[in-house]
PDB file of C-alpha atoms and ligand atoms in Angstrom:
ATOM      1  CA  UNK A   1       0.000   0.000   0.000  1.00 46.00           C
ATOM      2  CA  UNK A   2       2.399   2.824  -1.282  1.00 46.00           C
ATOM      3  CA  UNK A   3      -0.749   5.476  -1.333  1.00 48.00           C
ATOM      4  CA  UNK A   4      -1.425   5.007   2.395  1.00 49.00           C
ATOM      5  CA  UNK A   5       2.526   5.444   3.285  1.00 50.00           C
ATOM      6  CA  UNK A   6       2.921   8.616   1.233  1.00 52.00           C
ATOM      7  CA  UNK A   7      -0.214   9.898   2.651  1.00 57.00           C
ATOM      8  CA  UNK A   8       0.381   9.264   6.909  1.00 65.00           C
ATOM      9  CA  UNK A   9       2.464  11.721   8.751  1.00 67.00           C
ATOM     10  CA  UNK A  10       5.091  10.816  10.750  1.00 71.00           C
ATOM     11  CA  UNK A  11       6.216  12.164  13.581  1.00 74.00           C
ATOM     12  CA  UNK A  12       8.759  14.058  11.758  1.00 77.00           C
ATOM     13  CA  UNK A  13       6.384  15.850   9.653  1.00 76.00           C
ATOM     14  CA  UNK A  14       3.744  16.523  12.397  1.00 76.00           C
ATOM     15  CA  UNK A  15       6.573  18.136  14.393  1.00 80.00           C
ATOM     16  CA  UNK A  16       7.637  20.254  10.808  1.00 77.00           C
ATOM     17  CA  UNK A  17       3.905  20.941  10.688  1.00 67.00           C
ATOM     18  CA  UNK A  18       3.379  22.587  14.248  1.00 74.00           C
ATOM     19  CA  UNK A  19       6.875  24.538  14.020  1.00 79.00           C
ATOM     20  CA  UNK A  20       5.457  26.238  10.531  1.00 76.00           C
ATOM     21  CA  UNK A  21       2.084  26.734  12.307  1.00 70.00           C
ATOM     22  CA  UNK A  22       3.612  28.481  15.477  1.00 71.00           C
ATOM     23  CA  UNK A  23       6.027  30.514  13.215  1.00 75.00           C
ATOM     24  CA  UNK A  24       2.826  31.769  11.691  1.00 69.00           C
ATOM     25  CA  UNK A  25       1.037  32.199  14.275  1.00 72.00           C
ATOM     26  CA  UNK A  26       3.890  34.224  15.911  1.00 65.00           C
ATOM     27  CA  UNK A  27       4.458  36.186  12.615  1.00 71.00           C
ATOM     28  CA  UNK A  28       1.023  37.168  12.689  1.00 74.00           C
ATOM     29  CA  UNK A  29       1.113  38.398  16.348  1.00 59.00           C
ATOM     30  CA  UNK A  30       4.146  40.841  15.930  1.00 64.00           C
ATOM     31  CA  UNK A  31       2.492  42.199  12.613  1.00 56.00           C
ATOM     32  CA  UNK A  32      -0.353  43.244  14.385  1.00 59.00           C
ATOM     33  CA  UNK A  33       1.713  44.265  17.317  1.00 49.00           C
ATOM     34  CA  UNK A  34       3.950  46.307  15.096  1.00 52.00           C
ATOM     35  CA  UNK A  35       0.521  48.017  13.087  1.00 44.00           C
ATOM     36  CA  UNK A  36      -0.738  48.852  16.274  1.00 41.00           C
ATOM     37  CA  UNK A  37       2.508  50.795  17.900  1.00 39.00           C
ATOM     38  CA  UNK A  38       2.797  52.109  14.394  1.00 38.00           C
ATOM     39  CA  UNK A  39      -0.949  53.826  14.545  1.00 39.00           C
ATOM     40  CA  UNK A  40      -1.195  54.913  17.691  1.00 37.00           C
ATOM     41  CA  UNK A  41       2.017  56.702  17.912  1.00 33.00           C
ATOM     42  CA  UNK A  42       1.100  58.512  14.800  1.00 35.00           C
ATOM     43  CA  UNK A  43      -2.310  59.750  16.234  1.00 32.00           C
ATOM     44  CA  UNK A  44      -0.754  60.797  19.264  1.00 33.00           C
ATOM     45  CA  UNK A  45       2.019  62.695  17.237  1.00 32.00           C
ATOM     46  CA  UNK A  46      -1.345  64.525  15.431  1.00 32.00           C
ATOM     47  CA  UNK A  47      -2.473  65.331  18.682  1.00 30.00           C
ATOM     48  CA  UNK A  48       0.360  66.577  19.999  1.00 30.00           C
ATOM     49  CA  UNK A  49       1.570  68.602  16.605  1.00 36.00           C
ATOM     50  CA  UNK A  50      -2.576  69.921  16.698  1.00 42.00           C
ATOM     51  CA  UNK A  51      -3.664  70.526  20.038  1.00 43.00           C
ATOM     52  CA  UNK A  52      -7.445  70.871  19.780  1.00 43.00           C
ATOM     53  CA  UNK A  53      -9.025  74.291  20.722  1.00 45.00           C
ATOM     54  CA  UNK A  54     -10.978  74.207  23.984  1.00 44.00           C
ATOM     55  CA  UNK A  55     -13.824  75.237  24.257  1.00 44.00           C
ATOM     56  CA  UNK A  56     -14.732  78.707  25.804  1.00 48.00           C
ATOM     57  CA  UNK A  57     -15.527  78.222  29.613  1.00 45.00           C
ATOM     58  CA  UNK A  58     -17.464  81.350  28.896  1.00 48.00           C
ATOM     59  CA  UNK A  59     -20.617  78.916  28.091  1.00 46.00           C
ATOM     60  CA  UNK A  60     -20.175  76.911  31.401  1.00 44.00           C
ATOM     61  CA  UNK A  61     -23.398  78.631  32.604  1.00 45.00           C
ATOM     62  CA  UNK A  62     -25.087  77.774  29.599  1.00 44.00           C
ATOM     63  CA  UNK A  63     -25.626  74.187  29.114  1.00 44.00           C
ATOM     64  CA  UNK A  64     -28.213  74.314  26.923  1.00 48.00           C
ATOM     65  CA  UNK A  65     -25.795  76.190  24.291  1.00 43.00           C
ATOM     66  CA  UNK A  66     -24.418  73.548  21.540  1.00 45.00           C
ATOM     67  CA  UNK A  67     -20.648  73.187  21.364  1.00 48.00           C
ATOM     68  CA  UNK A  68     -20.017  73.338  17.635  1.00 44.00           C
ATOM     69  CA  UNK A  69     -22.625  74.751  15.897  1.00 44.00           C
ATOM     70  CA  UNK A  70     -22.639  72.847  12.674  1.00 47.00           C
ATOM     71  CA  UNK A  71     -24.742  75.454  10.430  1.00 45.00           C
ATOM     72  CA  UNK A  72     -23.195  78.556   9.116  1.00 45.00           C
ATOM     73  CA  UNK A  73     -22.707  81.575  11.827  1.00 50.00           C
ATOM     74  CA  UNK A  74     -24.088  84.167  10.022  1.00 48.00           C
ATOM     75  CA  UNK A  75     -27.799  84.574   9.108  1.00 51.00           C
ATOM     76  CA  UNK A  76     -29.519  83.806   5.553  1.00 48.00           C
ATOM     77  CA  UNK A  77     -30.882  86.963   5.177  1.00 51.00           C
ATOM     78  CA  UNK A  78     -28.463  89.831   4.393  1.00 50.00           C
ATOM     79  CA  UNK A  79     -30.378  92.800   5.694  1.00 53.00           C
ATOM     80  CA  UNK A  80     -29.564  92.614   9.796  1.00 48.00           C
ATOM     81  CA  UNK A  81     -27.371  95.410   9.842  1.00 44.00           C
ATOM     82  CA  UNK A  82     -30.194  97.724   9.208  1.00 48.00           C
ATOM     83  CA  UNK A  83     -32.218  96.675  12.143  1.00 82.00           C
ATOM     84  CA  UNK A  84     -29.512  96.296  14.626  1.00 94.00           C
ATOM     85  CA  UNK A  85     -26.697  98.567  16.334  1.00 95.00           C
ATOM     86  CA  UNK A  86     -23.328  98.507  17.877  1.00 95.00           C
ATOM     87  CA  UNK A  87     -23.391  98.034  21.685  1.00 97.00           C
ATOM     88  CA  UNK A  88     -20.446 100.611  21.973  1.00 96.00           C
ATOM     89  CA  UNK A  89     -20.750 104.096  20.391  1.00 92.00           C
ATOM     90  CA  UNK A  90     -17.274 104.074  19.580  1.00 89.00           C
ATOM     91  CA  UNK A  91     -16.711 100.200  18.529  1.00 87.00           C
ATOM     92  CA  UNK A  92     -12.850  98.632  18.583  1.00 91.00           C
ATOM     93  CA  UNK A  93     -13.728  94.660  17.864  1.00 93.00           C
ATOM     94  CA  UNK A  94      -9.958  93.017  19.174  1.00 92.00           C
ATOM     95  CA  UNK A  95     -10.961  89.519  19.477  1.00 91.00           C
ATOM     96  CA  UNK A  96     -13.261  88.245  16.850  1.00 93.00           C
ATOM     97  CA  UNK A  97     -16.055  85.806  16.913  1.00 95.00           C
ATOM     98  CA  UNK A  98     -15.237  82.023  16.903  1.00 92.00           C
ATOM     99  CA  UNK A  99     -10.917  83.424  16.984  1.00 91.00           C
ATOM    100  CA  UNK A 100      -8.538  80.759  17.987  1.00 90.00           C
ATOM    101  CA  UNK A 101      -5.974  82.575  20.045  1.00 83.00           C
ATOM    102  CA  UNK A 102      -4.005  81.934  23.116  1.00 84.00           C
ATOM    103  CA  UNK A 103      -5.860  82.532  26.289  1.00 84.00           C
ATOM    104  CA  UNK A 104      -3.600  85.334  28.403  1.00 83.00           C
ATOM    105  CA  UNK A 105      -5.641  84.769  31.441  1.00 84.00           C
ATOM    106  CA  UNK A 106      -6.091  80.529  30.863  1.00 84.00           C
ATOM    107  CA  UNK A 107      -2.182  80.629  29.164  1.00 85.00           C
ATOM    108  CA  UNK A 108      -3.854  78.062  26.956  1.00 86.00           C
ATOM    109  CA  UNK A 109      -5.401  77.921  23.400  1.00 88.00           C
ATOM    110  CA  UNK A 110      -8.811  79.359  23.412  1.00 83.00           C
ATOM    111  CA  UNK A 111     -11.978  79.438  20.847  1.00 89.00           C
ATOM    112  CA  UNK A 112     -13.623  82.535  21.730  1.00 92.00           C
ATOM    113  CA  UNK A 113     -17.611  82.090  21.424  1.00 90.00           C
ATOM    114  CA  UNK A 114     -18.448  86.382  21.084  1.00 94.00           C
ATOM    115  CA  UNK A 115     -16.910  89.146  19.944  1.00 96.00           C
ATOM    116  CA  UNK A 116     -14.824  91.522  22.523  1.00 95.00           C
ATOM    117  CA  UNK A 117     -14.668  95.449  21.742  1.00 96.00           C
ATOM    118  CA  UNK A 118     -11.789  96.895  23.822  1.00 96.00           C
ATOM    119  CA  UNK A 119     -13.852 100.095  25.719  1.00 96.00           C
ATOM    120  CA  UNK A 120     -12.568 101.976  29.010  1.00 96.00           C
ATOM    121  CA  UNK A 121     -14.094 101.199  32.411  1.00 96.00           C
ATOM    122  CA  UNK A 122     -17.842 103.133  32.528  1.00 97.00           C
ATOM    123  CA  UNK A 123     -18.164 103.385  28.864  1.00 97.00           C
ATOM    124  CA  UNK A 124     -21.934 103.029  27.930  1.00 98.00           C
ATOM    125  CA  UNK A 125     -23.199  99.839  26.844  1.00 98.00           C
ATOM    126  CA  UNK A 126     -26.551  99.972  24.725  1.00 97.00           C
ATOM    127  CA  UNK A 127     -28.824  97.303  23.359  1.00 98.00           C
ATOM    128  CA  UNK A 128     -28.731  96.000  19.848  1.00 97.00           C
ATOM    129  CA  UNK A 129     -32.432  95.884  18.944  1.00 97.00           C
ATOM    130  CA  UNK A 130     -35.814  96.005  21.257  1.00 96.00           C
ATOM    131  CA  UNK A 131     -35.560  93.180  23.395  1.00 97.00           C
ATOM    132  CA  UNK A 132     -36.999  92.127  26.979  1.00 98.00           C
ATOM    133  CA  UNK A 133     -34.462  92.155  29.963  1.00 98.00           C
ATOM    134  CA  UNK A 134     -34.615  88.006  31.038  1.00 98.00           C
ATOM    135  CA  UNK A 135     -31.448  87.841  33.077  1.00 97.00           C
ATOM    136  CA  UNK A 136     -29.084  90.011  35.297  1.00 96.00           C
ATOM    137  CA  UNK A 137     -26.600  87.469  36.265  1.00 91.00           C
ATOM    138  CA  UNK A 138     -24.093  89.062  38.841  1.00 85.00           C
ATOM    139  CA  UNK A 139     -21.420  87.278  38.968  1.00 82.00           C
ATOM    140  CA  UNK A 140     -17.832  87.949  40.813  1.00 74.00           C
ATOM    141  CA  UNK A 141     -16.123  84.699  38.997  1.00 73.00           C
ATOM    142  CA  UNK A 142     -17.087  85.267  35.631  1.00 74.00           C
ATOM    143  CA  UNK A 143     -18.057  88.908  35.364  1.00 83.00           C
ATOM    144  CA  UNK A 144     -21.755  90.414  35.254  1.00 91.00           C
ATOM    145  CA  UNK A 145     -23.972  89.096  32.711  1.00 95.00           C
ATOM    146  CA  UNK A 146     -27.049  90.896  30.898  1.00 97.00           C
ATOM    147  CA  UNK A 147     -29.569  88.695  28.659  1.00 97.00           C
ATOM    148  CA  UNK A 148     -31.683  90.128  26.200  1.00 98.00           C
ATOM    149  CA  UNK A 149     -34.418  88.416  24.181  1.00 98.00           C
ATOM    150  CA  UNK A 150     -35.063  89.824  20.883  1.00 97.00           C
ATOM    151  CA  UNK A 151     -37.651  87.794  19.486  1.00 96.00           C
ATOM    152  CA  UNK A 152     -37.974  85.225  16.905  1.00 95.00           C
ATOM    153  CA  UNK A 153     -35.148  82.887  18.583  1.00 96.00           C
ATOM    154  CA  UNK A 154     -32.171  85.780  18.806  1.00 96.00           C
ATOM    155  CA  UNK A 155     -30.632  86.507  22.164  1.00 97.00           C
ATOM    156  CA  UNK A 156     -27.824  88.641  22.986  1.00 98.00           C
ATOM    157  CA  UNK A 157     -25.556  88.626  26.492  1.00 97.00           C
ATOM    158  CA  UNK A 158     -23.722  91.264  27.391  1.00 97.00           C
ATOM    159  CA  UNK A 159     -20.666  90.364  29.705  1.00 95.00           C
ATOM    160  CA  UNK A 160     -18.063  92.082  31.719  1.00 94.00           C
ATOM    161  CA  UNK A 161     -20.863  95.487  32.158  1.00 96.00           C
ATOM    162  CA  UNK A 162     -22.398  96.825  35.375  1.00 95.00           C
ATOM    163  CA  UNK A 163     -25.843  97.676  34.358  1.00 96.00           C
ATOM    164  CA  UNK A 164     -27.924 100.777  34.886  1.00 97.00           C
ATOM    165  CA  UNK A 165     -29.404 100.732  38.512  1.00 94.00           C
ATOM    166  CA  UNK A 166     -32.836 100.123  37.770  1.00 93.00           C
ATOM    167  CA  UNK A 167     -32.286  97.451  34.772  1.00 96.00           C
ATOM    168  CA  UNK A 168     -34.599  94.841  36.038  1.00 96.00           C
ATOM    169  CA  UNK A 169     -35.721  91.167  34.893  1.00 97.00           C
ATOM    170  CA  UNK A 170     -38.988  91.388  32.230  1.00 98.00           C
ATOM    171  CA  UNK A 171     -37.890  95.518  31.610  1.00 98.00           C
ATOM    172  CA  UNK A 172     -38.564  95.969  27.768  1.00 98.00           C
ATOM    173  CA  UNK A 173     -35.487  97.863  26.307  1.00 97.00           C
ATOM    174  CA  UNK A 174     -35.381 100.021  23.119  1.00 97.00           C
ATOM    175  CA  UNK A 175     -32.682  99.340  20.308  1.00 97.00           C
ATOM    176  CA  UNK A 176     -29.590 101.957  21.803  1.00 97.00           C
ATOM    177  CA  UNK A 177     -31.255 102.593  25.400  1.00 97.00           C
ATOM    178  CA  UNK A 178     -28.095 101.880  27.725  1.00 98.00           C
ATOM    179  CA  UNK A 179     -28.148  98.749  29.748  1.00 98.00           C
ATOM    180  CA  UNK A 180     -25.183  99.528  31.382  1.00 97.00           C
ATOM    181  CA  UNK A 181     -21.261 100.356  31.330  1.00 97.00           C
ATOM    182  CA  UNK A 182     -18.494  98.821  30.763  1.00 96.00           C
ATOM    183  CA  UNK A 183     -16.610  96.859  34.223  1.00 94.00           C
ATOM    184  CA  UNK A 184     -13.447  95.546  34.794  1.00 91.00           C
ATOM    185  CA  UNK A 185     -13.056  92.006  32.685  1.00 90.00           C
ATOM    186  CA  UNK A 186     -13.078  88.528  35.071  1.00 85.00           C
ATOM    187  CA  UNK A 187     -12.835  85.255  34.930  1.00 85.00           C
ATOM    188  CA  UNK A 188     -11.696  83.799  31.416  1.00 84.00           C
ATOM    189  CA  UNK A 189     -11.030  86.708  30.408  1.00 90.00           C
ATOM    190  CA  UNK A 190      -9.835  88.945  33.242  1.00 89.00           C
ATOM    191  CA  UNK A 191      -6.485  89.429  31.558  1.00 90.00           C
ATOM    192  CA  UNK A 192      -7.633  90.791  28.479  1.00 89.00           C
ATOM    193  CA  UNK A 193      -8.201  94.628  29.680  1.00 91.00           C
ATOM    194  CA  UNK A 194     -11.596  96.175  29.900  1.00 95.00           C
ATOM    195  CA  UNK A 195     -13.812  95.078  27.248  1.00 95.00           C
ATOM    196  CA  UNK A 196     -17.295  94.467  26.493  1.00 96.00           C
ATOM    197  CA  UNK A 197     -17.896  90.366  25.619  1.00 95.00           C
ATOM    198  CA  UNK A 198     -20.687  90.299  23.297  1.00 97.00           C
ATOM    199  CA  UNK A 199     -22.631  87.136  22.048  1.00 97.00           C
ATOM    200  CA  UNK A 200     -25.366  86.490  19.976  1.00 97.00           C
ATOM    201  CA  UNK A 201     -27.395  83.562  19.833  1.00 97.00           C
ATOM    202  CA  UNK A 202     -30.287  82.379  17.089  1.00 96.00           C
ATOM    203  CA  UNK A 203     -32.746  79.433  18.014  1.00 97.00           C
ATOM    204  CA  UNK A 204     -29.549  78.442  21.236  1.00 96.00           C
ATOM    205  CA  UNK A 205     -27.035  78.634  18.167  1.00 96.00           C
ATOM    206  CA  UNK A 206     -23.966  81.120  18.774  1.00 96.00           C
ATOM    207  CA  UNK A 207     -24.170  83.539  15.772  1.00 96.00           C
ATOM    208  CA  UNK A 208     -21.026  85.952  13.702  1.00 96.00           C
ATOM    209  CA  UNK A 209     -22.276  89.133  14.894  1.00 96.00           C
ATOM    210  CA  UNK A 210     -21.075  91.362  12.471  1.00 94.00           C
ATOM    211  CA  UNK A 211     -23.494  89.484  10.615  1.00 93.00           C
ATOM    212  CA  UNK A 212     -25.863  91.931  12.122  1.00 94.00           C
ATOM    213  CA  UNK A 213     -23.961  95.066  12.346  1.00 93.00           C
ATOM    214  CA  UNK A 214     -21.259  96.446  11.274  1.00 91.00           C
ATOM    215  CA  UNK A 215     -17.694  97.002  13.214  1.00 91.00           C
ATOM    216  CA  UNK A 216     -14.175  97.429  12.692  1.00 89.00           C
ATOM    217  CA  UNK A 217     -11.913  94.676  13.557  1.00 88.00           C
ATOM    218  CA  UNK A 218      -8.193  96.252  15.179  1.00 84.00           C
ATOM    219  CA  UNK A 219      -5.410  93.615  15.784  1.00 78.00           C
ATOM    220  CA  UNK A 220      -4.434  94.340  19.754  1.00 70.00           C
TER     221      UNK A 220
HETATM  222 ZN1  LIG B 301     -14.533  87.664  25.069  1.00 97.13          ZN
END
């Protein structure tokens, strides 16, 4: 029976057979090993070349306010900057809306969720459009906060201002009555010099402002 003898293993072979199978088997091990180290290091060399921007502390009090708004800032229709005005008479934008910069106060990098206008301590702040008065946060961490509610999903907070003595919650506001004046910058941003933080928000969305009025933007 020469078929069955070519056929059986021997020992020999079975023992050739196992070795190949382990080599394999260990081949295949230090590939993936080696694949792994390989990817991992690289994404952690991204990370490290890229660090991602935090996000502004600013909205801590606002949990309700999306991260990354995903639509574009400014609205669809073009014709804002008629109905709404500068909160500063005399308007000096130095950080600009949605800026990645380096935080002096944090020493870290910083996306900045408003817009700041550098203004000196008791400059008057005024209201961008009619609105109704629905907060008056006083805060000594992060700087006193004034809400307005425009209407039709737009909101507007006014930070870093000591408002007018008898601003009070539900008060209906005319576009330009003063709210209040400019105070001395905290928190996040208490190292930036006196300046007005300004955000706007549509349906909880942070919005560009100068998408509704215009102002000049001045490199600090
Ligand atoms: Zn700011």
């Amino acid at each position: 029976m020469a078929e069955n003898k070519s056929t059986e293993l021997t020992p020999r072979r079975k023992k050739l057979i196992y070795s190949l199978i382990v080599a394999i088997a260990v081949l295949m091990i230090a590939t993936a090993t080696a694949l792994t180290v390989y990817f991992v290091t690289r994404g952690n060399d991204e990370i490290l070349d890229n660090p991602p921007p935090v996000d502004n502390p600013d909205n801590s009090d606002k949990p309700d306010k999306p991260d990354k708004p995903d639509e574009p800032d400014k609205p669809s229709d073009g014709d804002n900057t008629v109905k709404f005005v500068c909160p500063l008479e005399d308007e000096k934008c130095v950080v600009e809306y949605d800026a990645i910069y380096t935080n002096k106060t944090l020493n870290r990098i910083y996306r900045h969720r408003g817009v700041d206008f550098e203004a000196a301590e008791g400059t008057q702040v005024c209201a961008i459009a009619d609105g109704k008065v629905t907060a008056v946060s006083l805060s000594e961490e992060l700087g006193n906060v004034i809400t307005l509610d425009h209407g039709d999903g737009l909101m507007s907070y006014y930070r870093f201002v000591e408002p007018v003595s008898d601003l009070n919650v539900g008060d209906t506001v005319r576009q330009g009555a003063v709210i209040g004046t400019v105070a001395k910058a905290y928190g996040t941003e208490a190292d930036d010099g006196t300046h007005l933080h300004l955000e706007i928000e549509l349906n909880g969305k942070g919005v560009d402002p100068s998408g509704y009025f215009e102002f000049t933007y001045e490199e600090k």
